[in-house]
Coordinates of C-alpha atoms in Angstrom, one line a residue:
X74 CA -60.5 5.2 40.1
X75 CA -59.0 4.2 36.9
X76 CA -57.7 7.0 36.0
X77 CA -54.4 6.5 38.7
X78 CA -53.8 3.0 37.6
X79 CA -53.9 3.7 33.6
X80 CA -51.6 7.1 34.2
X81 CA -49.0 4.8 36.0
X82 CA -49.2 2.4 33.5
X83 CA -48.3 4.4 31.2
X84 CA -46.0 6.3 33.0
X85 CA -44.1 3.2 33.3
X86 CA -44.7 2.8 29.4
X87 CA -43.1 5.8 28.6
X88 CA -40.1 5.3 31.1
X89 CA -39.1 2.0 29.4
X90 CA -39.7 3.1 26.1
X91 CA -37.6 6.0 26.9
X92 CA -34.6 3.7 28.5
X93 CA -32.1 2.5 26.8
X94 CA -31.7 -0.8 25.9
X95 CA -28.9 -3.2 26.6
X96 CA -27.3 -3.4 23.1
X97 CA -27.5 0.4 22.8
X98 CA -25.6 0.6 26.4
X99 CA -23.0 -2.3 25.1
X100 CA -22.7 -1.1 21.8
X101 CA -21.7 2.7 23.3
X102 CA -19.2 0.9 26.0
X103 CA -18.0 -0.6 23.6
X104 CA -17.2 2.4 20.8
X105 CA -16.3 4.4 23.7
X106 CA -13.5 2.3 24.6
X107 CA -12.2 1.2 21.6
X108 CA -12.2 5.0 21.2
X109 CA -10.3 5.5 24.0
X110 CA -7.7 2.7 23.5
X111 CA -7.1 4.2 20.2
X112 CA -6.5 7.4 20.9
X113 CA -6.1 9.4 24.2
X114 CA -7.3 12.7 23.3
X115 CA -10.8 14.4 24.1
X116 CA -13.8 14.3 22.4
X117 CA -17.1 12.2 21.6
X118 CA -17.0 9.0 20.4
X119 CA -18.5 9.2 17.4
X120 CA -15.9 12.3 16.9
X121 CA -13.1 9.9 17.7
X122 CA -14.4 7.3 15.1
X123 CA -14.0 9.8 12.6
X124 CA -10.5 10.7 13.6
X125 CA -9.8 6.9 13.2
X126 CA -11.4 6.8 9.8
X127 CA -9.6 9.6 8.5
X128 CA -6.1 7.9 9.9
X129 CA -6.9 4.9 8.0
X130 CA -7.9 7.0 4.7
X131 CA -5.0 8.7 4.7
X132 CA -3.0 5.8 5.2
X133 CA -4.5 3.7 2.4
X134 CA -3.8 7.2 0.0
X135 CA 0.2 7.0 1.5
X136 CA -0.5 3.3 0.3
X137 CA -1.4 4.5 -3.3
X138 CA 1.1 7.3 -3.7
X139 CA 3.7 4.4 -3.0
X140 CA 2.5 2.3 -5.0
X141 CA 2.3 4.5 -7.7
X142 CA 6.1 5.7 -7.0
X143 CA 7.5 2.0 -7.3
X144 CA 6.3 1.8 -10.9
X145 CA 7.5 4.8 -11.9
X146 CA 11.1 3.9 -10.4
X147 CA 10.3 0.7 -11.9
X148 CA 10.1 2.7 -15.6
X149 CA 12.8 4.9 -14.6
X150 CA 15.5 1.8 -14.2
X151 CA 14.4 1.4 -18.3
X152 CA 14.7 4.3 -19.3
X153 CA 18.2 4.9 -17.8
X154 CA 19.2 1.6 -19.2
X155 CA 17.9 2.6 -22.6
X156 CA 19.5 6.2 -22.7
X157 CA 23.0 4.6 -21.2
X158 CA 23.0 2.3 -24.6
X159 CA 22.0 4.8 -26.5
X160 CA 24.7 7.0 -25.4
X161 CA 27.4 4.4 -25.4
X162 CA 26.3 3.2 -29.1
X163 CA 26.7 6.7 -29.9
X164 CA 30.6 6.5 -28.8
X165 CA 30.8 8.3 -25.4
X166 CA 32.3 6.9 -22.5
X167 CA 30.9 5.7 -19.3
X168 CA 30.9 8.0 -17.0
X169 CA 29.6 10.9 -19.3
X170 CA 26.6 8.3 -20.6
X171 CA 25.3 7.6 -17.2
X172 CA 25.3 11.6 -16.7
X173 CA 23.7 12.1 -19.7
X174 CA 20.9 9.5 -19.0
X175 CA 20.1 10.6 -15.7
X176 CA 19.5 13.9 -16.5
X177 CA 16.9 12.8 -19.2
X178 CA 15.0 10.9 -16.3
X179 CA 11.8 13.5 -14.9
X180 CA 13.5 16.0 -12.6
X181 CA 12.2 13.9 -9.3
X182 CA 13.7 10.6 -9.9
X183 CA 16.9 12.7 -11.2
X184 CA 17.3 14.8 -8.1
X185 CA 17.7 11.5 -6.2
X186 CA 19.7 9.6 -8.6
X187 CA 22.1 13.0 -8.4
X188 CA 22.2 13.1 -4.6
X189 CA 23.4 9.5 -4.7
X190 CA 25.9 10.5 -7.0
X191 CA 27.1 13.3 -4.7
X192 CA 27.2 11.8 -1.8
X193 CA 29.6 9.2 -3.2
X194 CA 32.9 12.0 -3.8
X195 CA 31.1 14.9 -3.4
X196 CA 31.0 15.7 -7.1
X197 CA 27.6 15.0 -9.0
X198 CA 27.1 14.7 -12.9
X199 CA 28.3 18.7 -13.3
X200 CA 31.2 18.2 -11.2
X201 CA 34.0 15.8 -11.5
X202 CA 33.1 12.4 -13.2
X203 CA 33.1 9.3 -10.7
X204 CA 35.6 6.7 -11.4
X205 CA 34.0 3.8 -13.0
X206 CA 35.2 1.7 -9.6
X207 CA 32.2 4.1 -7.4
X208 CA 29.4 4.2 -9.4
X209 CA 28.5 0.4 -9.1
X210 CA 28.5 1.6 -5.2
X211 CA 25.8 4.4 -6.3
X212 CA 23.6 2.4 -8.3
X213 CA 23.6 -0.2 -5.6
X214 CA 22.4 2.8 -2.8
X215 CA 19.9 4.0 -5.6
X216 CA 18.4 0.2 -5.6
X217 CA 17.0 0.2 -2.3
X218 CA 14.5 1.9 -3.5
X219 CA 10.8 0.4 -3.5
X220 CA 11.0 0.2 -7.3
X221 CA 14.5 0.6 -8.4
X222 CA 16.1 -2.9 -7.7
X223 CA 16.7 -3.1 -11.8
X224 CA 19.8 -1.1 -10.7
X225 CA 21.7 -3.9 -9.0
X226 CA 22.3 -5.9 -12.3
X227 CA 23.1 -2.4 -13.9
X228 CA 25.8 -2.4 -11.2
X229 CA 26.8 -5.6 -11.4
X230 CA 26.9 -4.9 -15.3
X231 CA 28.7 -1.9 -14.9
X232 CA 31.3 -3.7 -12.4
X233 CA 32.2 -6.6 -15.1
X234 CA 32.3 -3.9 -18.0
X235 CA 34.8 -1.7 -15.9
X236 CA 36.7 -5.0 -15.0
X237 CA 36.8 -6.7 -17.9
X238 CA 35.8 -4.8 -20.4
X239 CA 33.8 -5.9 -23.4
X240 CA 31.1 -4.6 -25.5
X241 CA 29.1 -3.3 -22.5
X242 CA 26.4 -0.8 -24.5
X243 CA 24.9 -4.5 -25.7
X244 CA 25.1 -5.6 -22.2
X245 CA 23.1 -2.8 -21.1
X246 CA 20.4 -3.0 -24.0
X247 CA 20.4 -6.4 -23.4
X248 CA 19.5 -5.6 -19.6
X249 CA 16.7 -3.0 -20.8
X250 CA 15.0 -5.5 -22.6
X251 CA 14.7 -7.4 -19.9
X252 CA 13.3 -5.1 -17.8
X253 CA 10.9 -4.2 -20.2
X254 CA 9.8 -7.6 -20.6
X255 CA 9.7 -8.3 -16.5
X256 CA 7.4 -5.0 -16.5
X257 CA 5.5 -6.2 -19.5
X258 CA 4.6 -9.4 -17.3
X259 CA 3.9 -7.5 -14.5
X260 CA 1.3 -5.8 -16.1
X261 CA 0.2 -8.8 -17.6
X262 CA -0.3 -10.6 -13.7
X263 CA -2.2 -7.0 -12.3
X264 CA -4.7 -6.9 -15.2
X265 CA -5.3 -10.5 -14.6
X266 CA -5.5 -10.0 -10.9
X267 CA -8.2 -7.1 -11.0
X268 CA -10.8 -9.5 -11.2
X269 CA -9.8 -12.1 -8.1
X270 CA -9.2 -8.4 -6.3
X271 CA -12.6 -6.9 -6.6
X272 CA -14.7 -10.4 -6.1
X273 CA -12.1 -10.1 -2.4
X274 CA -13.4 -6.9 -1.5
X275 CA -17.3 -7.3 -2.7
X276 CA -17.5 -10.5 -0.6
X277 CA -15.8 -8.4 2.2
X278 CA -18.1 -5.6 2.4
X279 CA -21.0 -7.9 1.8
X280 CA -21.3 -8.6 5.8
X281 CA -22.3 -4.6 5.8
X282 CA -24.7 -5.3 3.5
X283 CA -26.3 -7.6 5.1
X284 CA -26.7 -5.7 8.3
X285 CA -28.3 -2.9 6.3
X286 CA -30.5 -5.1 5.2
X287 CA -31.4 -6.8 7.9
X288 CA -31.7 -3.6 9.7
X289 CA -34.4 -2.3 6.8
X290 CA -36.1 -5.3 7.0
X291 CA -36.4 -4.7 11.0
X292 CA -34.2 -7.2 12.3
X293 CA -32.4 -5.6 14.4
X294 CA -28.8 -7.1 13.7
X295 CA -26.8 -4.8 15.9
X296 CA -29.1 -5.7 19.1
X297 CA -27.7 -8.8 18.3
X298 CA -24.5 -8.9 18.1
X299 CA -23.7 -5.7 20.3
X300 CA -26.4 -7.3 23.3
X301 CA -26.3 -10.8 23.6
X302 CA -23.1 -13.1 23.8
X303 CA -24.0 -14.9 21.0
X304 CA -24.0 -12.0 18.7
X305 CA -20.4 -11.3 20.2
X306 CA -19.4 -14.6 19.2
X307 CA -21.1 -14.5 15.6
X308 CA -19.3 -10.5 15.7
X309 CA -15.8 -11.9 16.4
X310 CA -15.7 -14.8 14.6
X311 CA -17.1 -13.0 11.4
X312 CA -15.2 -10.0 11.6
X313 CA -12.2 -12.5 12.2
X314 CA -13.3 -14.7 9.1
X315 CA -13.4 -11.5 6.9
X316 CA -9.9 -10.0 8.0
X317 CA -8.4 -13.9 7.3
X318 CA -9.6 -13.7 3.9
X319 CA -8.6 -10.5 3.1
X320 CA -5.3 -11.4 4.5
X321 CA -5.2 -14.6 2.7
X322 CA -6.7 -13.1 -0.6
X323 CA -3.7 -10.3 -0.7
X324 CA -0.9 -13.0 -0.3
X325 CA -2.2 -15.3 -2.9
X326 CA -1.7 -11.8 -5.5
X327 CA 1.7 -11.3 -4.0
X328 CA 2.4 -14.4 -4.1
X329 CA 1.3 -14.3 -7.7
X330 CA 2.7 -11.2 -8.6
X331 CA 6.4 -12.0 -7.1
X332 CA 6.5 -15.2 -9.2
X333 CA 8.3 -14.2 -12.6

């Protein structure tokens, strides 16, 4: 007579051990519509999270390859500003100088600096010389550039040197040396920044590390916080305390870095 009440027990055992819980039926509500705000395509969840993590890869790589484009615009202002006194020391005039050290920049930065040129009369460093009056106008377009905004006070340089005249090959020496020495500084700030920027982002990923932990140790963190509203509100206001400081961590650097 035992035997039917131990075999239901159990069958009742096995159907709850078998059901999911709460915070596994949150917790996939929750991906799955975070999912689906995201995106509106098809697939799983978890196929959709990777889709989103791939975006966000991608877009902190675009971050890096701009990044890494400013500086060399940044090193590509100098080195025009060097070969322009160079040239004009050696006794050629303007217009042929600033042909001369454009072409001497790497091919990429060149192209653009030539397409600017073009597009102001049509006629690029091959062609017809610009009149001193329209290049100021094509070093100004050039300086919009993430990068290249040393090329303003080479055309404001360029402006009062067509104007007025003057020795303007010390001018523009004069101007490269300060570049190099803003550039010099920047450096300077970024090395000592690396350290402040790394201690940001190990105390931002030390949250995960936690709920690894806890969830070796047997805790159970993401019951927690995806099945019971106190876990939501420790979730929300953690994950909002982590994004404030990253946020406020990356404008004390800029903040840093802009102040030369």
């Amino acid at each position: 007579m035992t035997v039917v009440p131990a075999a239901l027990c159990a069958a009742v055992a096995m159907w709850f051990l078998l059901l999911p819980s709460r915070s596994a039926l949150r917790l996939r509500r929750v991906l799955g519509s975070g999912v689906r705000g995201a995106a509106a395509g098809g697939g799983s969840p978890l196929e959709q999270a990777e889709q989103f993590v791939r975006r966000a890869a991608l877009a902190a790589t675009s971050w890096r390859a701009g990044r890494r484009l400013e500086s060399r615009w940044r090193m590509a202002v100098i080195a025009l500003c060097d070969g322009v006194g160079a040239e004009l020391a050696a006794g050629r005039a303007q217009e042929p100088a600033l042909a001369e050290a454009i072409a001497a920049l790497e091919p990429e930065l060149a192209t653009v600096l030539r397409a600017e040129w073009a597009g102001s009369t049509g006629a690029g460093p091959a062609g017809v010389p610009l009149a001193g009056s329209e290049i100021p106008e094509m070093l100004e377009r050039a300086a919009r550039r993430p990068g290249a905004q040393g090329l303003r006070p080479l055309a404001a340089c360029w402006r009062i040197g067509a104007e007025r005249g003057g020795t303007f090959a010390s001018v523009v020496d004069g101007l490269a040396t300060a570049l190099r020495d803003e550039e010099a500084h920047r450096e300077e700030i970024t090395a000592q920044l690396a350290g402040p920027r790394a201690t940001a982002r190990l105390l931002a990923g030390l949250p995960v590390l936690g709920l690894a932990m806890g969830a070796a140790l047997g805790a159970h963190p993401l019951s927690f916080l995806f099945g019971t509203l106190p876990g939501l509100a420790c979730l929300i206001l953690g994950g909002g305390l982590d994004a404030l400081g990253l946020w406020w961590t990356r404008r004390l650097v800029a903040t840093a870095e802009a102040a030369r």
